[in-house]
Amino acid sequence: MGYEGIGASVRRREDLRFLSGRGIYTDDINRPHQAYAVIVRSPHAHARIRGIDASAARSAPGVIAVFTGADMAAEKIGGLPCGWQVKNKDGTPMAEPPHPVLAVGKVRHVGDPVAVVVAETKPQARDAAERIVIDWEVLPAAATIQAALQPGAPSVHDDVPGNVCFDWHLGDKTAVDAAFARAHKVARLELSNNRLIPNAMEPRCAVGEYDPATGDYTLWTTSQNPHVIRLLMGAFVLNIPEHKLRVVAPDVGGGFGSKIHHYAEEAIVTWAAGKLKRPVKWTADRTESFMSDAHGRDHVTEAELALDDEGRFLALRVRTLANLGAYLSTFAPCVPTYLYATLLAGVYTTPAIYAEVKAVFTNTVPVDAYRGAGRPEATFLIERLVDIAALEMGMDRVEIRRRNFIPKDAFPYQTPVALQYDSGDYHRTLDEALKAAKWDTFEQRRAEAARRGKLRGIGISTYIEACGIAPSAVVGSLGARAGLYEVANIRVNPTGSITVFTGTHSHGQGHETTFAQLIADRFGVPMSQVEIVHGDTAKVPFGMGTYGSRSLAVGGSAIVRASDKIIAKAKRIAAHLLEASVEDIEFKNGMFRVAGTDRAKSFAEVSLAAYVPHNYPIEELEPGLEETAFYDPKNFTFPAGCHICEVEIDPETGEVEVVNFTAVDDVGRVINPMIVEGQVQGGVAQGIGQALFETCVYDEAGQLLSGSMMDYTMPRADDVPYIQVGTAVTLCTHNPLGVKGCGEVGAIGAPPAVIGAVVDALRDYGVRHIDMPATSHKIWRILDAGRQRLAAE
Amino acid sequence: MYEFAYHRPASVAEAVKLLAADPEAKLISGGMSLIPVLKQRLARPSALIDLGAIPDLVGISVSATTVTVKGRTTHAAVAASAEVRRAIPALAELASHIGDAQVRNRGTIGGSIAHNDPTADYPSAVLALGATVHTSRRTIAADDFFTGLFTTALEPDEIVTAVEFPIPDKAAYVKFPNPASRYAMVGVFVAKGPMGVRVAVTGAGAKGVFRHAAMEEALAKSWSPEALEGITTPAENLTTDIHASREYRAHLIGVMAKRAVAKAG
Ligand SMILES: Cc1cc2nc3c(=O)[nH]c(=O)nc-3n(C[C@H](O)[C@H](O)[C@H](O)COP(=O)(O)OP(=O)(O)OC[C@H]3O[C@@H](n4cnc5c(N)ncnc54)[C@H](O)[C@@H]3O)c2cc1C
C-alpha cells in the first residue's frame, strides 16, 4: 500500500465493479412478482385530450391495469413540485402552473406522459399501449422562445398569458445606464446558447414496491439525490410520510444534472405499486430519454459591455430569454437566474452589471440543470463578449483580460451581482495556461497549417464558476424551497474499520475513492478499512445529493466535521485508557499518544474500548463511536481557470478539428489528481460537444427532429484531442478542506475557448461571432459567403 | 418488437420457398438495419427467415478480372480480406469505415444493398464499379438494381446471393460522414477500368445513390482532380435535413469527388 491520503492519485476503487459489469444499476433490480410499466406519451407538442379509450388495452393479454391522469386526479395525487420560486421584477411570484404526473386535459410537449399500462411483461405492456385510443384536438404549438413570445402565440398554460413564467432582474440599472453614457466604446453581442439533451449512458429507470404487511414503500431510481426525491414525492405528490418511504439510488450511470429532478415515472411506479400491491418497473428506452429527460441551456441573449479608453470594463448590460420548456422542472427557475446572472462579473472588476431574464414556457421538454447549469451560459456570454471588446478596442485578447482581472490581493471580492468570491489568482492560471499551450508561438503553427491548406485558430477563456450553492439561509431568501447543507455519518466499527454514510451521491464522480482517501488521511487507516455508503435513505441519515460540484466542498466538509467529532471522543477514551489528561493526547498516523512519551493506543484499540466498555469513562461518555455532522457552508466556492483551444478548419468542407486543448484550473485543494484530471477531461469533452456538435432541434410544430443518436451529435472519442490538464491552486477560505470543485469546470470553460478559436481561424472572413454548435455546415456557409464576397470585389 | 415466427433454412432454395410461401415474411442477414426497425415497431413481419445457416452464402473469391463477395459476407470480412485489399483496395477501405466494429462484424453486403438506405456506403461501390448482383434467380446489372429510396429491383422472394465486382484500374471512395450517425452525408466512389469511368454518389441524392454524368464525362477526358474543377451538382435533386442543406451537399460532392480522384491516383 502506497500513500493513499490527500493528494494521492489512487485508482478509483469503484471502477473494478463498473468495468467488469458488476455494478448494480436500477434496471438490474428485479423484485419478486414484478410487473412492467410502459408510458403512453404524447405524439403532439400541444393538444387537448378529448377522450381516452383504454378498454381494448385493459382487456389485452397480460394487462394488470391502465391508469390515466384522471385516475390519479381522482385520488388527489399532487403535481410534480418545483423546488425554487423566483420573483418578478415587481416582487410578485413567478407563474407556477400545475405539472400533473399524467397529463390532465392537455398535453404540452412531445413525450408528455398521458397514460401508463402495467402488464405481466414489458412486451405485453407495449402491445397494450398501442391499443389505447386517444381522441386528440391538435393545437398550434409554441416550439421556440421566439414563437412563444409572438403576439397571439398559443398559450402553453391557459392561465399563463404570454407564456412568461417570470420577468426577473438583478443588479443596478441606474449605475449601468450612467456608465454606458460615458463609455469610450461599447461591445455588443447577440447570441443563443444551444439547447442540449443530456444523454447519460444509463437511461432513467424506476422500480416501485409496496409492502402490504408494513405499509412501507420503496422506490429504486436513477437519481442523483434520493433524499430529495423522497421529500418531494412523499410530501407533495403521493402523500406518503417519509418514515414509510425508502428511496434507493444504487449505481447510477451518469447524471450530468438530468437525474437531479423528480420525474413523473418515479411517482407513477410507486403509486401503481401501492395500488396493485405488486412491484412495478419502468425503464426508459433511448427514444424516451430524448423526449423526457430534462434538457439543458437554451438561452437567447443580447449583451453590451461598456469600455473606457484603456479597455477597462465599465458596465455590463444583459437581456436574456430563457426557455423553460413546457413545465417547471424541479430546479428550473434558479438555473437562468441565481446560477447565471450572479456569475456575470466573471473574473473581472466590472463595477456595474444589470441583467434581465425573462423565462418562457414553450411546447418542449422541460429545461433544467445540465452540467454547469447557468454558469456555462454566463461564461460563454462574458468570454465571447470580452473577445469582441478586444476586437473593438484593437487590443490583444490576453491583454484585455489581464487589464480587467480581479487582482489576487482583492479577496474577498464583492461583485456587483451578489456573490462574494473568497479566493483566486487569475493571473496565475492564465500564465500557466499560456505557457503550457505555447500561446507565444502560435503564429508559427498558424503559418505551418496554412501551408497545409488549413485555417488554424486559437481561443482562450478565463472563466469562473460557483459550486456548492449555499448557505441555506441565503438560498432560502433567494427562493430555494430546500436547505443546501450536507450530511455525513461516520460509524467506527468495533475493530476500527470505518463506514461513512454520505448524503451526496456518486454517479461517476468517484466518491467511493475520494471520500475514502479523506478518511484514510484523517484517521491514519488504510483505505481498505473504509467503506463509503451512499444512495439509500434507509441507511444515510439525510442528504441533498450531488450536483453543482458540491460533493467534496459540502459533503466532504461534513465528513471532516463528523471526523473531528469522532477524534474528539476517541481522544477522551484514549486519555482514559492511557491515564492521561485529554489535552495531552495527540492523534497522528492512527495512533493516540501521550505527547512526548511512547505511551500510545492504536485507533483500533480505542474503537474496541468504545464498544466493549469494560475499562471506560462511562460516567462521562456514552459507549460507541459514531457521529453525525450537518454542514451548512458559509458561501459558494469559486473554481476558476483558463482554457485554451486550438482548432484547424478545412476550408473546403468547413470541418473543425480540435487539435490542442489546455486547461489550467484552480479547483482548490486536490484530493485525488487523477480523478480531477478525469473530471476535467470529461467536462471538456462535453464542452467541445456543445461548442461543435450537439444541438436539440424542434420543428415549428414542436416535433423533436434530433430525437435519436442518428440525428443528435454526441462528441466521440475521435472528436476530442489529448487534453492537457493542469491545476494552479488557491484554497477555498471557508471550508475545512480548502476545496472548491471540479465536476463542471470543463463544460463551463471549454465552449468559449473552442468558439474563440473557430472565430480566430476565420478572422479573414469578417466573422465576429459564431453561435454553437459550430458545425461544418455553418462554417461552410461563412466560408462560402466570404469567397463570394471576395469574388465580387 | 412484435412477435414473429423464426426460420433458419439450410439452403438458398429452402429460403426462397419459405419467402415465397409467406408474403409477410422477411429475410434477416446481419440484422443491423432490420433489428432497429423491429425494435421500434416500425415493421411487423410474420416471420424472419435467417440466412445465417446457409454456408454457401459466405465467402470472397478473386479472379484475374473480378472480386465476388457472397451475400452474407460481413463488412469486417471484406475489410480484412488481403485479396480484396490487393484487387480493389477501395472496396476494402469502404467496408472498413461502415458503422463501428460491432456493425461490421454483423452487417453484410447483401443486407446493405437489398436495404438500399440512401446513406449507406456499399451502393456507391456497386454502382461505380458496374458490379453485377447475383440473386437466387438471375443476375442484375448495378445500373438496374437501385430503383429509389429503400427500394431495389429485387422481387419479394428474391435473395441476393453475391455481388461480382469487375476489378478497376483505379478506384477510390471518400466519405463525408454525417456527424451524428456517421453514415454517409456525402460519399463519392470513382472508378476507371473495364466499367469505363464511373462516379457514384451516396448519402446526398433525394432518390438514393446516383451516377454523376457530368463528372464521368469530365474524368473520361482527363482523369485528374483538376478535371472536376467547375463541375457543379444541381441541388434540386439532393437531400436537405438538419445536418446539411442540399447546397452544402452539392458542394461536398465536388470536394469528395476531387479527393477520391486524387486518392485513386
Ligand atoms: C450503428 C449503426 C451504424 C451503421 N453505420 C453504417 C454506415 O456508416 N454505412 C453503411 O453503409 N451502413 C451502416 N449501417 C448499416 C449496416 O451496414 C447494415 O449492416 C446494412 O445496412 C444491412 O446489412 P444487414 O446484413 O445487417 O441486413 P439486415 O438488417 O439483416 O437486413 C436489411 C434488409 O435487407 C434484407 N436482406 C438482408 N439480406 C438479404 C439478401 N441476401 N437478399 C435480399 N434481401 C436481404 C432484409 O430482409 C432487410 O429488409 C449501420 C448500422 C448500425 C446499426
mmCIF file with all atom_site columns, N, CA and C in Angstrom, chain A residues 123 126-127 130 287 650-655 693 697 705-706 709-714 716 718-719 776-777 780 787, chain B residues 1-2 39-41 44 176-183 185 241-245 247-248 251-252 255-256 258-259:
data_model
loop_
_atom_site.group_PDB
_atom_site.id
_atom_site.type_symbol
_atom_site.label_atom_id
_atom_site.label_alt_id
_atom_site.label_comp_id
_atom_site.label_asym_id
_atom_site.label_entity_id
_atom_site.label_seq_id
_atom_site.pdbx_PDB_ins_code
_atom_site.Cartn_x
_atom_site.Cartn_y
_atom_site.Cartn_z
_atom_site.occupancy
_atom_site.B_iso_or_equiv
_atom_site.pdbx_formal_charge
_atom_site.auth_seq_id
_atom_site.auth_comp_id
_atom_site.auth_asym_id
_atom_site.auth_atom_id
_atom_site.pdbx_PDB_model_num
ATOM 1   N N  . PRO A 1 123 ? -43.153 -6.523 -23.096 1.00 0.00 ? 123 PRO A N  1
ATOM 2   C CA . PRO A 1 123 ? -43.777 -6.560 -24.432 1.00 0.00 ? 123 PRO A CA 1
ATOM 3   C C  . PRO A 1 123 ? -45.305 -6.525 -24.364 1.00 0.00 ? 123 PRO A C  1
ATOM 4   N N  . ARG A 1 126 ? -46.297 -3.022 -23.819 1.00 0.00 ? 126 ARG A N  1
ATOM 5   C CA . ARG A 1 126 ? -46.124 -2.250 -25.064 1.00 0.00 ? 126 ARG A CA 1
ATOM 6   C C  . ARG A 1 126 ? -47.241 -2.543 -26.045 1.00 0.00 ? 126 ARG A C  1
ATOM 7   N N  . ASP A 1 127 ? -47.568 -3.823 -26.188 1.00 0.00 ? 127 ASP A N  1
ATOM 8   C CA . ASP A 1 127 ? -48.658 -4.193 -27.110 1.00 0.00 ? 127 ASP A CA 1
ATOM 9   C C  . ASP A 1 127 ? -49.940 -3.485 -26.692 1.00 0.00 ? 127 ASP A C  1
ATOM 10  N N  . GLU A 1 130 ? -50.340 0.254  -27.392 1.00 0.00 ? 130 GLU A N  1
ATOM 11  C CA . GLU A 1 130 ? -50.723 0.626  -28.755 1.00 0.00 ? 130 GLU A CA 1
ATOM 12  C C  . GLU A 1 130 ? -52.222 0.557  -28.974 1.00 0.00 ? 130 GLU A C  1
ATOM 13  N N  . THR A 1 287 ? -35.081 6.423  -26.923 1.00 0.00 ? 287 THR A N  1
ATOM 14  C CA . THR A 1 287 ? -36.011 7.368  -27.556 1.00 0.00 ? 287 THR A CA 1
ATOM 15  C C  . THR A 1 287 ? -36.793 8.137  -26.489 1.00 0.00 ? 287 THR A C  1
ATOM 16  N N  . ASP A 1 650 ? -10.902 22.908 -42.154 1.00 0.00 ? 650 ASP A N  1
ATOM 17  C CA . ASP A 1 650 ? -10.700 22.544 -43.549 1.00 0.00 ? 650 ASP A CA 1
ATOM 18  C C  . ASP A 1 650 ? -11.538 23.516 -44.381 1.00 0.00 ? 650 ASP A C  1
ATOM 19  N N  . PRO A 1 651 ? -10.890 24.408 -45.127 1.00 0.00 ? 651 PRO A N  1
ATOM 20  C CA . PRO A 1 651 ? -11.662 25.458 -45.808 1.00 0.00 ? 651 PRO A CA 1
ATOM 21  C C  . PRO A 1 651 ? -12.562 24.909 -46.916 1.00 0.00 ? 651 PRO A C  1
ATOM 22  N N  . GLU A 1 652 ? -12.292 23.690 -47.359 1.00 0.00 ? 652 GLU A N  1
ATOM 23  C CA . GLU A 1 652 ? -13.144 23.133 -48.420 1.00 0.00 ? 652 GLU A CA 1
ATOM 24  C C  . GLU A 1 652 ? -14.461 22.587 -47.876 1.00 0.00 ? 652 GLU A C  1
ATOM 25  N N  . THR A 1 653 ? -14.395 22.025 -46.673 1.00 0.00 ? 653 THR A N  1
ATOM 26  C CA . THR A 1 653 ? -15.599 21.375 -46.138 1.00 0.00 ? 653 THR A CA 1
ATOM 27  C C  . THR A 1 653 ? -16.180 22.102 -44.931 1.00 0.00 ? 653 THR A C  1
ATOM 28  N N  . GLY A 1 654 ? -15.401 22.958 -44.301 1.00 0.00 ? 654 GLY A N  1
ATOM 29  C CA . GLY A 1 654 ? -15.856 23.623 -43.083 1.00 0.00 ? 654 GLY A CA 1
ATOM 30  C C  . GLY A 1 654 ? -15.666 22.795 -41.831 1.00 0.00 ? 654 GLY A C  1
ATOM 31  N N  . GLU A 1 655 ? -15.070 21.626 -41.963 1.00 0.00 ? 655 GLU A N  1
ATOM 32  C CA . GLU A 1 655 ? -14.880 20.785 -40.777 1.00 0.00 ? 655 GLU A CA 1
ATOM 33  C C  . GLU A 1 655 ? -13.884 21.407 -39.801 1.00 0.00 ? 655 GLU A C  1
ATOM 34  N N  . PHE A 1 693 ? -20.890 20.284 -31.792 1.00 0.00 ? 693 PHE A N  1
ATOM 35  C CA . PHE A 1 693 ? -21.737 19.207 -32.324 1.00 0.00 ? 693 PHE A CA 1
ATOM 36  C C  . PHE A 1 693 ? -23.191 19.204 -31.853 1.00 0.00 ? 693 PHE A C  1
ATOM 37  N N  . VAL A 1 697 ? -33.011 20.095 -31.848 1.00 0.00 ? 697 VAL A N  1
ATOM 38  C CA . VAL A 1 697 ? -33.774 20.818 -32.873 1.00 0.00 ? 697 VAL A CA 1
ATOM 39  C C  . VAL A 1 697 ? -35.243 20.390 -32.834 1.00 0.00 ? 697 VAL A C  1
ATOM 40  N N  . LEU A 1 705 ? -36.746 16.939 -33.874 1.00 0.00 ? 705 LEU A N  1
ATOM 41  C CA . LEU A 1 705 ? -36.052 16.414 -35.053 1.00 0.00 ? 705 LEU A CA 1
ATOM 42  C C  . LEU A 1 705 ? -34.747 15.721 -34.677 1.00 0.00 ? 705 LEU A C  1
ATOM 43  N N  . SER A 1 706 ? -34.169 16.127 -33.579 1.00 0.00 ? 706 SER A N  1
ATOM 44  C CA . SER A 1 706 ? -32.912 15.499 -33.146 1.00 0.00 ? 706 SER A CA 1
ATOM 45  C C  . SER A 1 706 ? -33.230 14.495 -32.041 1.00 0.00 ? 706 SER A C  1
ATOM 46  N N  . MET A 1 709 ? -29.849 9.135  -31.621 1.00 0.00 ? 709 MET A N  1
ATOM 47  C CA . MET A 1 709 ? -28.414 9.242  -31.875 1.00 0.00 ? 709 MET A CA 1
ATOM 48  C C  . MET A 1 709 ? -28.109 9.350  -33.378 1.00 0.00 ? 709 MET A C  1
ATOM 49  N N  . MET A 1 710 ? -29.091 9.058  -34.207 1.00 0.00 ? 710 MET A N  1
ATOM 50  C CA . MET A 1 710 ? -28.884 9.223  -35.643 1.00 0.00 ? 710 MET A CA 1
ATOM 51  C C  . MET A 1 710 ? -28.836 10.705 -36.006 1.00 0.00 ? 710 MET A C  1
ATOM 52  N N  . ASP A 1 711 ? -29.433 11.538 -35.170 1.00 0.00 ? 711 ASP A N  1
ATOM 53  C CA . ASP A 1 711 ? -29.543 12.955 -35.501 1.00 0.00 ? 711 ASP A CA 1
ATOM 54  C C  . ASP A 1 711 ? -29.018 13.903 -34.434 1.00 0.00 ? 711 ASP A C  1
ATOM 55  N N  . TYR A 1 712 ? -28.790 13.400 -33.240 1.00 0.00 ? 712 TYR A N  1
ATOM 56  C CA . TYR A 1 712 ? -28.225 14.247 -32.191 1.00 0.00 ? 712 TYR A CA 1
ATOM 57  C C  . TYR A 1 712 ? -26.755 13.877 -32.082 1.00 0.00 ? 712 TYR A C  1
ATOM 58  N N  . THR A 1 713 ? -25.888 14.843 -32.332 1.00 0.00 ? 713 THR A N  1
ATOM 59  C CA . THR A 1 713 ? -24.463 14.527 -32.454 1.00 0.00 ? 713 THR A CA 1
ATOM 60  C C  . THR A 1 713 ? -23.750 14.630 -31.116 1.00 0.00 ? 713 THR A C  1
ATOM 61  N N  . MET A 1 714 ? -23.487 13.498 -30.519 1.00 0.00 ? 714 MET A N  1
ATOM 62  C CA . MET A 1 714 ? -22.667 13.482 -29.305 1.00 0.00 ? 714 MET A CA 1
ATOM 63  C C  . MET A 1 714 ? -21.194 13.519 -29.722 1.00 0.00 ? 714 MET A C  1
ATOM 64  N N  . ARG A 1 716 ? -17.515 12.242 -29.952 1.00 0.00 ? 716 ARG A N  1
ATOM 65  C CA . ARG A 1 716 ? -16.960 10.893 -29.843 1.00 0.00 ? 716 ARG A CA 1
ATOM 66  C C  . ARG A 1 716 ? -15.471 10.983 -29.542 1.00 0.00 ? 716 ARG A C  1
ATOM 67  N N  . ASP A 1 718 ? -12.916 10.285 -31.152 1.00 0.00 ? 718 ASP A N  1
ATOM 68  C CA . ASP A 1 718 ? -12.031 10.864 -32.162 1.00 0.00 ? 718 ASP A CA 1
ATOM 69  C C  . ASP A 1 718 ? -12.300 12.353 -32.406 1.00 0.00 ? 718 ASP A C  1
ATOM 70  N N  . ASP A 1 719 ? -13.292 12.923 -31.721 1.00 0.00 ? 719 ASP A N  1
ATOM 71  C CA . ASP A 1 719 ? -13.524 14.372 -31.804 1.00 0.00 ? 719 ASP A CA 1
ATOM 72  C C  . ASP A 1 719 ? -12.741 15.126 -30.732 1.00 0.00 ? 719 ASP A C  1
ATOM 73  N N  . SER A 1 776 ? -19.800 21.958 -39.353 1.00 0.00 ? 776 SER A N  1
ATOM 74  C CA . SER A 1 776 ? -19.115 22.178 -40.634 1.00 0.00 ? 776 SER A CA 1
ATOM 75  C C  . SER A 1 776 ? -20.043 22.902 -41.607 1.00 0.00 ? 776 SER A C  1
ATOM 76  N N  . HIS A 1 777 ? -21.322 22.600 -41.512 1.00 0.00 ? 777 HIS A N  1
ATOM 77  C CA . HIS A 1 777 ? -22.289 23.236 -42.404 1.00 0.00 ? 777 HIS A CA 1
ATOM 78  C C  . HIS A 1 777 ? -22.326 24.750 -42.192 1.00 0.00 ? 777 HIS A C  1
ATOM 79  N N  . TRP A 1 780 ? -19.076 26.267 -43.379 1.00 0.00 ? 780 TRP A N  1
ATOM 80  C CA . TRP A 1 780 ? -19.011 26.315 -44.844 1.00 0.00 ? 780 TRP A CA 1
ATOM 81  C C  . TRP A 1 780 ? -19.811 27.507 -45.375 1.00 0.00 ? 780 TRP A C  1
ATOM 82  N N  . ARG A 1 787 ? -16.061 33.827 -49.688 1.00 0.00 ? 787 ARG A N  1
ATOM 83  C CA . ARG A 1 787 ? -15.453 33.650 -51.009 1.00 0.00 ? 787 ARG A CA 1
ATOM 84  C C  . ARG A 1 787 ? -16.250 34.392 -52.081 1.00 0.00 ? 787 ARG A C  1
ATOM 85  N N  . MET B 2 1   ? -40.477 -4.868 -30.250 1.00 0.00 ? 1   MET B N  1
ATOM 86  C CA . MET B 2 1   ? -40.662 -5.870 -31.292 1.00 0.00 ? 1   MET B CA 1
ATOM 87  C C  . MET B 2 1   ? -42.017 -6.540 -31.145 1.00 0.00 ? 1   MET B C  1
ATOM 88  N N  . TYR B 2 2   ? -42.596 -6.874 -32.259 1.00 0.00 ? 2   TYR B N  1
ATOM 89  C CA . TYR B 2 2   ? -43.788 -7.722 -32.224 1.00 0.00 ? 2   TYR B CA 1
ATOM 90  C C  . TYR B 2 2   ? -43.340 -9.166 -32.355 1.00 0.00 ? 2   TYR B C  1
ATOM 91  N N  . LYS B 2 39  ? -37.243 -3.250 -33.437 1.00 0.00 ? 39  LYS B N  1
ATOM 92  C CA . LYS B 2 39  ? -37.275 -2.783 -32.047 1.00 0.00 ? 39  LYS B CA 1
ATOM 93  C C  . LYS B 2 39  ? -38.156 -1.559 -31.887 1.00 0.00 ? 39  LYS B C  1
ATOM 94  N N  . GLN B 2 40  ? -38.163 -0.722 -32.879 1.00 0.00 ? 40  GLN B N  1
ATOM 95  C CA . GLN B 2 40  ? -39.013 0.464  -32.803 1.00 0.00 ? 40  GLN B CA 1
ATOM 96  C C  . GLN B 2 40  ? -40.428 0.190  -33.281 1.00 0.00 ? 40  GLN B C  1
ATOM 97  N N  . ARG B 2 41  ? -40.713 -1.060 -33.585 1.00 0.00 ? 41  ARG B N  1
ATOM 98  C CA . ARG B 2 41  ? -42.059 -1.478 -34.005 1.00 0.00 ? 41  ARG B CA 1
ATOM 99  C C  . ARG B 2 41  ? -42.511 -0.757 -35.268 1.00 0.00 ? 41  ARG B C  1
ATOM 100 N N  . ARG B 2 44  ? -43.696 -5.120 -39.014 1.00 0.00 ? 44  ARG B N  1
ATOM 101 C CA . ARG B 2 44  ? -44.337 -6.228 -38.298 1.00 0.00 ? 44  ARG B CA 1
ATOM 102 C C  . ARG B 2 44  ? -44.329 -7.483 -39.169 1.00 0.00 ? 44  ARG B C  1
ATOM 103 N N  . PHE B 2 176 ? -17.887 11.780 -46.542 1.00 0.00 ? 176 PHE B N  1
ATOM 104 C CA . PHE B 2 176 ? -18.045 12.810 -45.523 1.00 0.00 ? 176 PHE B CA 1
ATOM 105 C C  . PHE B 2 176 ? -19.148 12.299 -44.612 1.00 0.00 ? 176 PHE B C  1
ATOM 106 N N  . PRO B 2 177 ? -18.768 11.821 -43.421 1.00 0.00 ? 177 PRO B N  1
ATOM 107 C CA . PRO B 2 177 ? -19.791 11.180 -42.595 1.00 0.00 ? 177 PRO B CA 1
ATOM 108 C C  . PRO B 2 177 ? -20.773 12.177 -41.998 1.00 0.00 ? 177 PRO B C  1
ATOM 109 N N  . ASN B 2 178 ? -22.002 11.749 -41.881 1.00 0.00 ? 178 ASN B N  1
ATOM 110 C CA . ASN B 2 178 ? -22.967 12.509 -41.092 1.00 0.00 ? 178 ASN B CA 1
ATOM 111 C C  . ASN B 2 178 ? -22.403 12.570 -39.675 1.00 0.00 ? 178 ASN B C  1
ATOM 112 N N  . PRO B 2 179 ? -22.334 13.788 -39.089 1.00 0.00 ? 179 PRO B N  1
ATOM 113 C CA . PRO B 2 179 ? -21.662 13.880 -37.789 1.00 0.00 ? 179 PRO B CA 1
ATOM 114 C C  . PRO B 2 179 ? -22.342 13.040 -36.709 1.00 0.00 ? 179 PRO B C  1
ATOM 115 N N  . ALA B 2 180 ? -23.644 12.878 -36.787 1.00 0.00 ? 180 ALA B N  1
ATOM 116 C CA . ALA B 2 180 ? -24.338 12.117 -35.740 1.00 0.00 ? 180 ALA B CA 1
ATOM 117 C C  . ALA B 2 180 ? -24.297 10.624 -36.023 1.00 0.00 ? 180 ALA B C  1
ATOM 118 N N  . SER B 2 181 ? -24.789 10.225 -37.167 1.00 0.00 ? 181 SER B N  1
ATOM 119 C CA . SER B 2 181 ? -24.939 8.785  -37.432 1.00 0.00 ? 181 SER B CA 1
ATOM 120 C C  . SER B 2 181 ? -23.681 8.162  -38.005 1.00 0.00 ? 181 SER B C  1
ATOM 121 N N  . ARG B 2 182 ? -22.868 8.964  -38.634 1.00 0.00 ? 182 ARG B N  1
ATOM 122 C CA . ARG B 2 182 ? -21.663 8.531  -39.335 1.00 0.00 ? 182 ARG B CA 1
ATOM 123 C C  . ARG B 2 182 ? -21.938 7.634  -40.535 1.00 0.00 ? 182 ARG B C  1
ATOM 124 N N  . TYR B 2 183 ? -23.177 7.570  -40.956 1.00 0.00 ? 183 TYR B N  1
ATOM 125 C CA . TYR B 2 183 ? -23.459 7.086  -42.307 1.00 0.00 ? 183 TYR B CA 1
ATOM 126 C C  . TYR B 2 183 ? -22.926 8.174  -43.248 1.00 0.00 ? 183 TYR B C  1
ATOM 127 N N  . MET B 2 185 ? -22.958 11.352 -45.313 1.00 0.00 ? 185 MET B N  1
ATOM 128 C CA . MET B 2 185 ? -23.749 12.549 -45.616 1.00 0.00 ? 185 MET B CA 1
ATOM 129 C C  . MET B 2 185 ? -23.540 12.841 -47.103 1.00 0.00 ? 185 MET B C  1
ATOM 130 N N  . ASP B 2 241 ? -31.609 18.380 -44.781 1.00 0.00 ? 241 ASP B N  1
ATOM 131 C CA . ASP B 2 241 ? -32.068 17.968 -43.447 1.00 0.00 ? 241 ASP B CA 1
ATOM 132 C C  . ASP B 2 241 ? -31.372 18.836 -42.402 1.00 0.00 ? 241 ASP B C  1
ATOM 133 N N  . ILE B 2 242 ? -31.506 18.482 -41.119 1.00 0.00 ? 242 ILE B N  1
ATOM 134 C CA . ILE B 2 242 ? -30.947 19.362 -40.087 1.00 0.00 ? 242 ILE B CA 1
ATOM 135 C C  . ILE B 2 242 ? -29.423 19.368 -40.096 1.00 0.00 ? 242 ILE B C  1
ATOM 136 N N  . HIS B 2 243 ? -28.817 18.416 -40.786 1.00 0.00 ? 243 HIS B N  1
ATOM 137 C CA . HIS B 2 243 ? -27.351 18.363 -40.795 1.00 0.00 ? 243 HIS B CA 1
ATOM 138 C C  . HIS B 2 243 ? -26.743 19.136 -41.956 1.00 0.00 ? 243 HIS B C  1
ATOM 139 N N  . ALA B 2 244 ? -27.429 19.136 -43.081 1.00 0.00 ? 244 ALA B N  1
ATOM 140 C CA . ALA B 2 244 ? -26.831 19.755 -44.256 1.00 0.00 ? 244 ALA B CA 1
ATOM 141 C C  . ALA B 2 244 ? -27.924 20.162 -45.240 1.00 0.00 ? 244 ALA B C  1
ATOM 142 N N  . SER B 2 245 ? -27.779 21.355 -45.762 1.00 0.00 ? 245 SER B N  1
ATOM 143 C CA . SER B 2 245 ? -28.698 21.798 -46.808 1.00 0.00 ? 245 SER B CA 1
ATOM 144 C C  . SER B 2 245 ? -28.315 21.096 -48.103 1.00 0.00 ? 245 SER B C  1
ATOM 145 N N  . GLU B 2 247 ? -27.604 22.540 -50.789 1.00 0.00 ? 247 GLU B N  1
ATOM 146 C CA . GLU B 2 247 ? -26.491 23.290 -51.389 1.00 0.00 ? 247 GLU B CA 1
ATOM 147 C C  . GLU B 2 247 ? -25.145 22.830 -50.810 1.00 0.00 ? 247 GLU B C  1
ATOM 148 N N  . TYR B 2 248 ? -25.152 22.601 -49.508 1.00 0.00 ? 248 TYR B N  1
ATOM 149 C CA . TYR B 2 248 ? -23.908 22.131 -48.881 1.00 0.00 ? 248 TYR B CA 1
ATOM 150 C C  . TYR B 2 248 ? -23.566 20.744 -49.403 1.00 0.00 ? 248 TYR B C  1
ATOM 151 N N  . HIS B 2 251 ? -22.070 21.014 -52.773 1.00 0.00 ? 251 HIS B N  1
ATOM 152 C CA . HIS B 2 251 ? -20.679 21.450 -52.673 1.00 0.00 ? 251 HIS B CA 1
ATOM 153 C C  . HIS B 2 251 ? -19.770 20.285 -52.257 1.00 0.00 ? 251 HIS B C  1
ATOM 154 N N  . LEU B 2 252 ? -20.233 19.530 -51.250 1.00 0.00 ? 252 LEU B N  1
ATOM 155 C CA . LEU B 2 252 ? -19.400 18.437 -50.741 1.00 0.00 ? 252 LEU B CA 1
ATOM 156 C C  . LEU B 2 252 ? -19.187 17.351 -51.791 1.00 0.00 ? 252 LEU B C  1
ATOM 157 N N  . VAL B 2 255 ? -16.169 18.356 -53.621 1.00 0.00 ? 255 VAL B N  1
ATOM 158 C CA . VAL B 2 255 ? -14.936 18.206 -52.846 1.00 0.00 ? 255 VAL B CA 1
ATOM 159 C C  . VAL B 2 255 ? -14.578 16.725 -52.695 1.00 0.00 ? 255 VAL B C  1
ATOM 160 N N  . MET B 2 256 ? -15.577 15.902 -52.349 1.00 0.00 ? 256 MET B N  1
ATOM 161 C CA . MET B 2 256 ? -15.300 14.484 -52.132 1.00 0.00 ? 256 MET B CA 1
ATOM 162 C C  . MET B 2 256 ? -14.857 13.812 -53.438 1.00 0.00 ? 256 MET B C  1
ATOM 163 N N  . LYS B 2 258 ? -13.264 15.204 -55.988 1.00 0.00 ? 258 LYS B N  1
ATOM 164 C CA . LYS B 2 258 ? -11.862 15.555 -56.266 1.00 0.00 ? 258 LYS B CA 1
ATOM 165 C C  . LYS B 2 258 ? -10.916 14.758 -55.384 1.00 0.00 ? 258 LYS B C  1
ATOM 166 N N  . ARG B 2 259 ? -11.288 14.648 -54.124 1.00 0.00 ? 259 ARG B N  1
ATOM 167 C CA . ARG B 2 259 ? -10.419 13.904 -53.209 1.00 0.00 ? 259 ARG B CA 1
ATOM 168 C C  . ARG B 2 259 ? -10.354 12.433 -53.603 1.00 0.00 ? 259 ARG B C  1
#
